[in-house]
Short mmCIF file of C-alpha atoms in Angstrom, two decimals:
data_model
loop_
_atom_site.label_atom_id
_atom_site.label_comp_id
_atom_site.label_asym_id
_atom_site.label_seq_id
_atom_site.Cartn_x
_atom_site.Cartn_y
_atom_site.Cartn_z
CA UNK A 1 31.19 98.37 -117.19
CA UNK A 2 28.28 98.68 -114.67
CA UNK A 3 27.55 94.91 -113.38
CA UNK A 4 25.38 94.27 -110.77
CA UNK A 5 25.54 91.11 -109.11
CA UNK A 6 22.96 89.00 -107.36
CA UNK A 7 23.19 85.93 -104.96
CA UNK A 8 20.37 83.72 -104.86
CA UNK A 9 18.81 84.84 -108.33
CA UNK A 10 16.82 81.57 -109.49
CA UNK A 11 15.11 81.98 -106.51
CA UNK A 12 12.02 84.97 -105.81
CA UNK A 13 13.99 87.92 -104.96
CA UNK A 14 16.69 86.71 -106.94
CA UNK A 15 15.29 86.46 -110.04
CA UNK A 16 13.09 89.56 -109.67
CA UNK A 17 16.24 91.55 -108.95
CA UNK A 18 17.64 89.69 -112.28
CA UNK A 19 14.40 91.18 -114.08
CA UNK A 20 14.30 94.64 -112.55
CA UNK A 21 18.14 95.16 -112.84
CA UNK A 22 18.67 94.23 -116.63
CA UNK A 23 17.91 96.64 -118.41
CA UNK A 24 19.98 99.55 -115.67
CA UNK A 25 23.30 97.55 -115.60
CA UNK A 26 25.52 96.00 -118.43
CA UNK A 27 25.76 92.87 -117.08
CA UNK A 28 23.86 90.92 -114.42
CA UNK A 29 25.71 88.31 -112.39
CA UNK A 30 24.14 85.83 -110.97
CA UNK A 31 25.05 82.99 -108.34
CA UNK A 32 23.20 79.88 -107.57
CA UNK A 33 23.81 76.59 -106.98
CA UNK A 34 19.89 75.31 -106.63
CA UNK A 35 20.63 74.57 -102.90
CA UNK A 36 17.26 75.61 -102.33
CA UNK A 37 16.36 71.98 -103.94
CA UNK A 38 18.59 70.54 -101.21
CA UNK A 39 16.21 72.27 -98.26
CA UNK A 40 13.00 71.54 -99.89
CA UNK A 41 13.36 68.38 -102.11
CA UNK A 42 11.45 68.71 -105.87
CA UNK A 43 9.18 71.93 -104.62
CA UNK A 44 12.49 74.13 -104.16
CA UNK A 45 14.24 73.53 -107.26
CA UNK A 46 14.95 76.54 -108.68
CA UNK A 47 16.28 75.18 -112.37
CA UNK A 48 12.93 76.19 -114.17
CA UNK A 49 13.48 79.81 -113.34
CA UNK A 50 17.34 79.94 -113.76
CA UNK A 51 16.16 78.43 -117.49
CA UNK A 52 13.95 81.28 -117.67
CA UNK A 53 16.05 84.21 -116.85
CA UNK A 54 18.81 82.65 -118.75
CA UNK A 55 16.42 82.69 -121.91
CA UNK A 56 14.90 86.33 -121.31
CA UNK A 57 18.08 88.64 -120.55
CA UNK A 58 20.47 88.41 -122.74
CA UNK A 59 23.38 90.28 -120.21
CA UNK A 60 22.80 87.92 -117.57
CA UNK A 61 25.82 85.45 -116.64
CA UNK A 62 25.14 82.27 -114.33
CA UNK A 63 27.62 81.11 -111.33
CA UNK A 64 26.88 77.91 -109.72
CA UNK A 65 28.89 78.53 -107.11
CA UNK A 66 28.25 78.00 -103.41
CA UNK A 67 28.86 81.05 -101.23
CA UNK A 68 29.67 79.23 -98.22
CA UNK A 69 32.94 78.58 -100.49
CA UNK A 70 35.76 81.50 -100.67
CA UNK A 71 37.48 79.81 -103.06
CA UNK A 72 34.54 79.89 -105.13
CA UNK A 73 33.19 83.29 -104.98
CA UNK A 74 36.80 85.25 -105.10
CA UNK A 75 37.44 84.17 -108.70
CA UNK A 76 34.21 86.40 -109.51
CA UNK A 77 34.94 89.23 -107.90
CA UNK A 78 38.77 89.13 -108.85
CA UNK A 79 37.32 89.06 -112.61
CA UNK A 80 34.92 91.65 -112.21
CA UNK A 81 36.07 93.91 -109.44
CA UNK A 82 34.95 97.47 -109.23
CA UNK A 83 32.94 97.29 -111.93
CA UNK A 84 30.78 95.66 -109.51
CA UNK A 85 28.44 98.56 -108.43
CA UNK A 86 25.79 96.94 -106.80
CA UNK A 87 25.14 93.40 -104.75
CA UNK A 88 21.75 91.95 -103.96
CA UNK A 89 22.39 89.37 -101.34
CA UNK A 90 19.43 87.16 -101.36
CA UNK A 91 20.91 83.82 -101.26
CA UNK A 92 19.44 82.28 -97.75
CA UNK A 93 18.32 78.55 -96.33
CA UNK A 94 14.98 80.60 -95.55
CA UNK A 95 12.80 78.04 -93.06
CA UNK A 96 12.33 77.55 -89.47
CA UNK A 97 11.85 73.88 -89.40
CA UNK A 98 14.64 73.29 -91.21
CA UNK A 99 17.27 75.24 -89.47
CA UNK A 100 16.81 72.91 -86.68
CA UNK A 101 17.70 69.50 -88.81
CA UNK A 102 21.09 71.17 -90.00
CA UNK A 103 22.43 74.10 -87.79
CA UNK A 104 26.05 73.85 -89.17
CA UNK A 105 24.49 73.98 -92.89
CA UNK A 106 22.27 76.95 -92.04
CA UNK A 107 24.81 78.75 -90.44
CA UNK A 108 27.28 78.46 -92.98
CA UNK A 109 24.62 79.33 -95.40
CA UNK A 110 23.05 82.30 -93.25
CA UNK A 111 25.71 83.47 -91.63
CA UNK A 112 28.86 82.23 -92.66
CA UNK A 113 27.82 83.20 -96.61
CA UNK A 114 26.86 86.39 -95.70
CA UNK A 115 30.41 87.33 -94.11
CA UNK A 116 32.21 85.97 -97.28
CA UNK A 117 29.82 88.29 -99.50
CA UNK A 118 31.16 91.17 -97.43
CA UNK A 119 34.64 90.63 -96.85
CA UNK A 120 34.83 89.93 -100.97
CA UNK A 121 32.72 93.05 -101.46
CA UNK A 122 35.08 94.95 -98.90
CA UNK A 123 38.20 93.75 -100.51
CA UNK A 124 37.24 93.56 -104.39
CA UNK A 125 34.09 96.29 -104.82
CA UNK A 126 34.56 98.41 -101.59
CA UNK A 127 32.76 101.00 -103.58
CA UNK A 128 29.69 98.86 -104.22
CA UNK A 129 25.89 99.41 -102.72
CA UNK A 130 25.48 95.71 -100.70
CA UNK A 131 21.78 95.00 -100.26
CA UNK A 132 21.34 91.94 -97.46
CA UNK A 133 17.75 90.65 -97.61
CA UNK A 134 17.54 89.90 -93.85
CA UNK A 135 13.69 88.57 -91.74
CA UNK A 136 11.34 89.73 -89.81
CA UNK A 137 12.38 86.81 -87.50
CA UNK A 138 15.73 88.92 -86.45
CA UNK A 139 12.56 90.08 -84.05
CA UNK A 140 12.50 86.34 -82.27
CA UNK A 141 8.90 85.60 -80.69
CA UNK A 142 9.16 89.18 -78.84
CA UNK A 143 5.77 90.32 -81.39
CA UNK A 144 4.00 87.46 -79.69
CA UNK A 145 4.05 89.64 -76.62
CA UNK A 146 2.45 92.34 -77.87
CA UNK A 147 -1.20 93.14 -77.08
CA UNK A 148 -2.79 90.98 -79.17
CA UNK A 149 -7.21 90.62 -79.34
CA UNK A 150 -8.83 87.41 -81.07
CA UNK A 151 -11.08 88.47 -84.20
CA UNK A 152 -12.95 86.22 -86.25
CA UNK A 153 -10.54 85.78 -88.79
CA UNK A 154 -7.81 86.88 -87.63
CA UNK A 155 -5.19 88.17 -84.51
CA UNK A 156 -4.87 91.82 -84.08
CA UNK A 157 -3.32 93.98 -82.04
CA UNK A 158 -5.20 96.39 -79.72
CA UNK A 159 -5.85 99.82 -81.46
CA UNK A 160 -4.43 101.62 -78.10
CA UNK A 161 -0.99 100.35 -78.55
CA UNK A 162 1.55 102.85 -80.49
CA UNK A 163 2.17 99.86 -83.68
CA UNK A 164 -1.69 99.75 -84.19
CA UNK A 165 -1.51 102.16 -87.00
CA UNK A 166 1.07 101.16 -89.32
CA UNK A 167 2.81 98.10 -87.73
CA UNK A 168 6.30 96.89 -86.35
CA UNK A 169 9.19 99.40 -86.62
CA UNK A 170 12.85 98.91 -86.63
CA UNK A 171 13.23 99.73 -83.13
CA UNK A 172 10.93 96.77 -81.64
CA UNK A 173 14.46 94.67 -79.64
CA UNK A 174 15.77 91.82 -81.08
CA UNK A 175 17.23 90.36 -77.81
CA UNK A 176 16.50 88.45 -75.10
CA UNK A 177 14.07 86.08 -77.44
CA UNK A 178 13.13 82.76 -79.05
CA UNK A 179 14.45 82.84 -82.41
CA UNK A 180 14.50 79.30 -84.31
CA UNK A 181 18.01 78.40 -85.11
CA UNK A 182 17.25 79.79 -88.52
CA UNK A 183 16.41 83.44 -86.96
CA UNK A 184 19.50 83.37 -85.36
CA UNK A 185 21.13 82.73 -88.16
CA UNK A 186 19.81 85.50 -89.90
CA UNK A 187 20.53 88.17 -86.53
CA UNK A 188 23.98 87.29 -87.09
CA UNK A 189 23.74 87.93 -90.95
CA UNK A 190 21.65 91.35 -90.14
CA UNK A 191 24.33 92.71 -87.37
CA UNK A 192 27.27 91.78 -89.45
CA UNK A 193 25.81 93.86 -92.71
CA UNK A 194 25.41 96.49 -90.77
CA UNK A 195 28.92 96.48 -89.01
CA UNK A 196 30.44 96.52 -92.35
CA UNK A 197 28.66 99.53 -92.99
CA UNK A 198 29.39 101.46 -89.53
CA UNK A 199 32.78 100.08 -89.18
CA UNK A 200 34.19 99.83 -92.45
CA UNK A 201 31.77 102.89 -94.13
CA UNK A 202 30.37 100.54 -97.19
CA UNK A 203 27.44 101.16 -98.19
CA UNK A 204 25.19 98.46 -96.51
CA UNK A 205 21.57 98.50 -96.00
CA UNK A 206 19.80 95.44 -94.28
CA UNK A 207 15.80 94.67 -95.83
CA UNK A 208 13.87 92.97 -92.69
CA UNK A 209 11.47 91.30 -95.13
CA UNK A 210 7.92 90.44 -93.90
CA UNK A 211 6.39 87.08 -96.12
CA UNK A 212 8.00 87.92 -99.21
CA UNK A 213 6.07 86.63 -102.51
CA UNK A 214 5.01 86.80 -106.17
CA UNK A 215 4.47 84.66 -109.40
CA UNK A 216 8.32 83.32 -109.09
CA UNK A 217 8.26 81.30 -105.68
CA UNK A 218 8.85 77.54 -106.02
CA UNK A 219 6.90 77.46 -102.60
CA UNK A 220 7.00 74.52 -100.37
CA UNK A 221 5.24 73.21 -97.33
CA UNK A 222 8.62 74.59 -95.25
CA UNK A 223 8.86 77.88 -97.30
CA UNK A 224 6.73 80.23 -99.51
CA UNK A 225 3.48 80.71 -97.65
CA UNK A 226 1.57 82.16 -100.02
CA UNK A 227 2.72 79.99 -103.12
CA UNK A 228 2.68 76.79 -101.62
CA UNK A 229 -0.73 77.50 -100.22
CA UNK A 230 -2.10 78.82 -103.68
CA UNK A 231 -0.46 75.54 -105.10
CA UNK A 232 -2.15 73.45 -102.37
CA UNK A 233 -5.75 74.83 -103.98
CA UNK A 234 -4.50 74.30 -107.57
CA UNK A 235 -3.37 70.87 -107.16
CA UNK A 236 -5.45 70.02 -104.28
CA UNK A 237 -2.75 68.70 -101.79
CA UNK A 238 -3.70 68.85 -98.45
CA UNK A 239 -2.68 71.69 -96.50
CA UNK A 240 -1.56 71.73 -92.53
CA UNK A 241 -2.05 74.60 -90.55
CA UNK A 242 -0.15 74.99 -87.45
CA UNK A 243 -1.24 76.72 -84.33
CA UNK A 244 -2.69 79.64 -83.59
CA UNK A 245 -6.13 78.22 -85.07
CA UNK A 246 -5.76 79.39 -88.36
CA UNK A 247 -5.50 83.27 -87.48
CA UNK A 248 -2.17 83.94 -87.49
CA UNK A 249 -1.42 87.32 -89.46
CA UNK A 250 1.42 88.50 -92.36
CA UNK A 251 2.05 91.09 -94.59
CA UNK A 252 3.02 90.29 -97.97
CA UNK A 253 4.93 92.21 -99.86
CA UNK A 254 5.02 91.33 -103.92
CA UNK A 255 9.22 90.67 -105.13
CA UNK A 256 8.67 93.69 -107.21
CA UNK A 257 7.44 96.11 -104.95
CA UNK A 258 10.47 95.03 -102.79
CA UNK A 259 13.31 95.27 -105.51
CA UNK A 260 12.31 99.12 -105.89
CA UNK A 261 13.01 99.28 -102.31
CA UNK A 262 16.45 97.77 -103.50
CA UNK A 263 16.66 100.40 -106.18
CA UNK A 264 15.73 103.33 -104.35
CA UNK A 265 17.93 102.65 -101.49
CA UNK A 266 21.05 102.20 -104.37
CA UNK A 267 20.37 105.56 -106.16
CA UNK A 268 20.77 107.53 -102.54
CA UNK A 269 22.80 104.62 -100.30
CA UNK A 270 23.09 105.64 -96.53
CA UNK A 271 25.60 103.34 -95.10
CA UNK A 272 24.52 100.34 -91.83
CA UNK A 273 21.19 101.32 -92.39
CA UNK A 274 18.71 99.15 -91.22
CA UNK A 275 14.82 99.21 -92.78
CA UNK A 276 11.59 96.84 -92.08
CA UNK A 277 9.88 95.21 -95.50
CA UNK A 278 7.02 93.94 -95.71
CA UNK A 279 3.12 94.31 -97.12
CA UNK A 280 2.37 96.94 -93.87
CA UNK A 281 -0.99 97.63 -93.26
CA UNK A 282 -1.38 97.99 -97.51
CA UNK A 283 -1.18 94.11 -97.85
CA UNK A 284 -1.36 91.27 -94.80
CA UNK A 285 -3.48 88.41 -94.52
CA UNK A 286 -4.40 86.15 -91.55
CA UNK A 287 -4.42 82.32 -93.06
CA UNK A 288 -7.58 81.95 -92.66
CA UNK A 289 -8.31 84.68 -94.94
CA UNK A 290 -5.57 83.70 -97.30
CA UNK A 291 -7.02 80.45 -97.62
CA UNK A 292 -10.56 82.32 -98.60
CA UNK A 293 -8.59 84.33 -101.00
CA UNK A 294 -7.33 80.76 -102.53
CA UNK A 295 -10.54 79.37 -103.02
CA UNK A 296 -11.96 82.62 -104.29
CA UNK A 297 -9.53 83.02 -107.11
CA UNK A 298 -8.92 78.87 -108.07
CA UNK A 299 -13.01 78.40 -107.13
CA UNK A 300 -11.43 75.08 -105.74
CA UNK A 301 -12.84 74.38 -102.25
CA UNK A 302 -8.88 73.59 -100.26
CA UNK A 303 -8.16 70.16 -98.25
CA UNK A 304 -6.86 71.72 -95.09
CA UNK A 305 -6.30 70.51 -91.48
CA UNK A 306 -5.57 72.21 -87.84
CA UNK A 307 -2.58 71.40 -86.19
CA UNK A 308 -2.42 72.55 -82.75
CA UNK A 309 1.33 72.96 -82.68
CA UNK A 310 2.68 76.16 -84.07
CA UNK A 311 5.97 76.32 -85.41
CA UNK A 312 8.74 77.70 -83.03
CA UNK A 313 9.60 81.22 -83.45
CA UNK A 314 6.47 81.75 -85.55
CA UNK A 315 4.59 84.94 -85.17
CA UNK A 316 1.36 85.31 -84.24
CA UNK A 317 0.83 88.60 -85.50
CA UNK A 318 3.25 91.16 -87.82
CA UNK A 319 2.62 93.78 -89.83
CA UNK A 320 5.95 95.66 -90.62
CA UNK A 321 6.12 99.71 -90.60
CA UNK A 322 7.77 100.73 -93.18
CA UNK A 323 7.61 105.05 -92.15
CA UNK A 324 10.88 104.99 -91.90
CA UNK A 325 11.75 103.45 -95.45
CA UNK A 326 9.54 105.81 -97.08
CA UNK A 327 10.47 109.13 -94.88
CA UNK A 328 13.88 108.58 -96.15
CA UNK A 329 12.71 107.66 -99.69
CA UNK A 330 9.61 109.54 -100.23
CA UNK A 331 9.08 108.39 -103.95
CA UNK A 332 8.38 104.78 -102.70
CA UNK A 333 5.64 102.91 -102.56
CA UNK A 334 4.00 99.54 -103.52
CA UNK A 335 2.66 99.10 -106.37
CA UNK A 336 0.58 95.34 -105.64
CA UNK A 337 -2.28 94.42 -103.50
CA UNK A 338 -2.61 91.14 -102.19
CA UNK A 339 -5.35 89.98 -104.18
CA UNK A 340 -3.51 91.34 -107.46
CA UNK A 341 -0.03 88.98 -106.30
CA UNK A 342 -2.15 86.18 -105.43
CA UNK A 343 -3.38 86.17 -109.10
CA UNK A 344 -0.34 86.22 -110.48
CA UNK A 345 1.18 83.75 -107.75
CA UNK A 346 -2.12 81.44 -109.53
CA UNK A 347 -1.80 82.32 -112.74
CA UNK A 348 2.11 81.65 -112.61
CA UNK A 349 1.84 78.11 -110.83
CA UNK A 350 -0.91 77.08 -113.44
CA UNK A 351 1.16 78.00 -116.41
CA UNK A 352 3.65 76.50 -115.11
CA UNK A 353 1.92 73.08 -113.94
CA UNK A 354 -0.23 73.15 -117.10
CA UNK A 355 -3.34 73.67 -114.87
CA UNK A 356 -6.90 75.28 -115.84
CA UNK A 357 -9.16 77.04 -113.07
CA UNK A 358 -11.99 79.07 -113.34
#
């Protein structure tokens, strides 16, 4: 058999690896425990969309197992073993904020469950493509030193500096920084992924995902920008925005667009390799102008107010370059536009809330 398996899949990338890998593998694995509804209280839970994929792919198998837990993750790999060809690690506590009110649970999350992927990859699947979905935040605050100008919407960075024309690149230092517990986290996830790939020769690749998004995200004020903001205009909850008055800047990149980047990378694996993933210059948004984009699409005016404190570690500005991604695979490239994933992001939420807009 060809089995892919997938960590994290009732959440976004999860489940939209889930989707995208169905109908290429004979059977889709999937591990998740809902700890997401743990971080994030009622907004996280991720049971409505573990229901769904259940119900739509008939090859896909459900673990609730926690992958901070050996003893839980070895009995799936003993079973399936080599027939394990590829491993989407997605499975993350994902927020800033959070990080800080639990270190030892993040870590072990983060860090700790990303080791135990490995090591049962290493000794059960050696043979198997392992895709880590690692941040942008590996990066610390170090963008926020960049040469940055104040637009009218939005932050930018001056058009004389080398990452004005297509953004961040994987060579920008991830040391000597301000992380958030939570980035840290992820560095140590990101290095050790790639270790197993230099030292051992598996065939690792590391995804430093910019705001990741699409119809699937059970956003939440800590997590899921774009969803939780859209849901904000639907439902019209008040919305806080902190710092940076509003203008703070992200590329988005749509859960499908990203997956291919999955795919691609597993049809032609090169081993440790590291790539940034975002929106790029195709697809980023200050939230200022996401917010316009909001009331544009709902044609609800949103309940918002200005916090002066930003979150730590938060950037002020990124736009990831993805060259080096698409140098390497050439036959790449996204397929959604912001405006077309906040659409779906609306028209998702509202199905699923029961909502009519305009």
């Amino acid at each position: 058999m060809n089995i892919a398996l997938v960590t994290g899949s009732a959440g976004l990338i999860g489940s939209e690896s889930v989707a995208f890998l169905a109908g290429k593998f004979d059977l889709v694995i999937g591990v998740d425990n809902n700890l997401r509804q743990y971080f994030f209280g009622a907004d996280g839970n991720t049971e409505w969309n573990r229901n769904r994929i259940e119900e739509a792919f008939g090859n896909y198998k459900h673990y609730a197992a926690d992958i901070r837990e050996v003893s839980q993750l070895e009995p799936i790999f003993k079973e399936y073993g080599t027939d394990i060809k590829m491993i989407v690690h997605a499975a993350a506590q994902p927020s800033h904020d959070w990080a800080a009110r639990e270190p030892f649970t993040d870590f072990g999350v983060n860090a700790v469950g990303t080791l135990n992927m490995l090591e049962m990859t290493r000794l059960h699947a050696p043979e198997a493509v392992f895709i880590f979905t690692s941040t942008n935040k590996v990066y610390g605050d170090n963008p926020n030193y960049l040469p940055l100008v104040e637009l009218e919407t939005r932050w930018e960075i001056d058009e004389n500096h080398p990452y004005f024309e297509n953004g961040i690149d994987e060579n920008h230092s991830i040391d000597h920084t301000k992380h958030s517990i939570f980035g840290a986290s992820k560095v140590a996830a990101d290095i050790m992924v790639q270790e197993y790939g230099r030292y051992f020769g598996m065939k690792t690749a590391v995804f430093r995902g910019g705001c990741l998004t699409g119809p699937n995200h059970s956003g939440a004020q800590l997590h899921g920008f774009l969803a939780y903001l859209m849901k904000c205009a639907i439902t019209g909850t008040h919305y806080t925005i902190f710092g940076y008055k509003g203008k703070q800047v992200r590329d988005n990149i749509h859960s499908h667009d990203l997956v291919n980047m999955f795919w691609h990378y597993y049809q032609n694996p090169r081993p440790g390799e590291v790539y940034n993933a975002g929106g790029g210059r195709f697809a980023n948004c200050s939230m200022l102008e996401a917010i316009a984009l909001c009331e544009q699409i709902t044609g609800n005016k949103l309940s918002y107010s200005y916090s002066e404190t930003n979150r730590i570690g938060d950037h002020i500005w990124y736009v990831s370059d993805l060259s080096k991604f698409k140098s390497h695979y050439p036959d790449w490239n996204w397929e959604y536009g912001l405006v077309e994933t906040l659409t779906q992001i609306h028209d998702g939420i509202s199905s699923r809330l029961g909502v009519k807009t305009v």
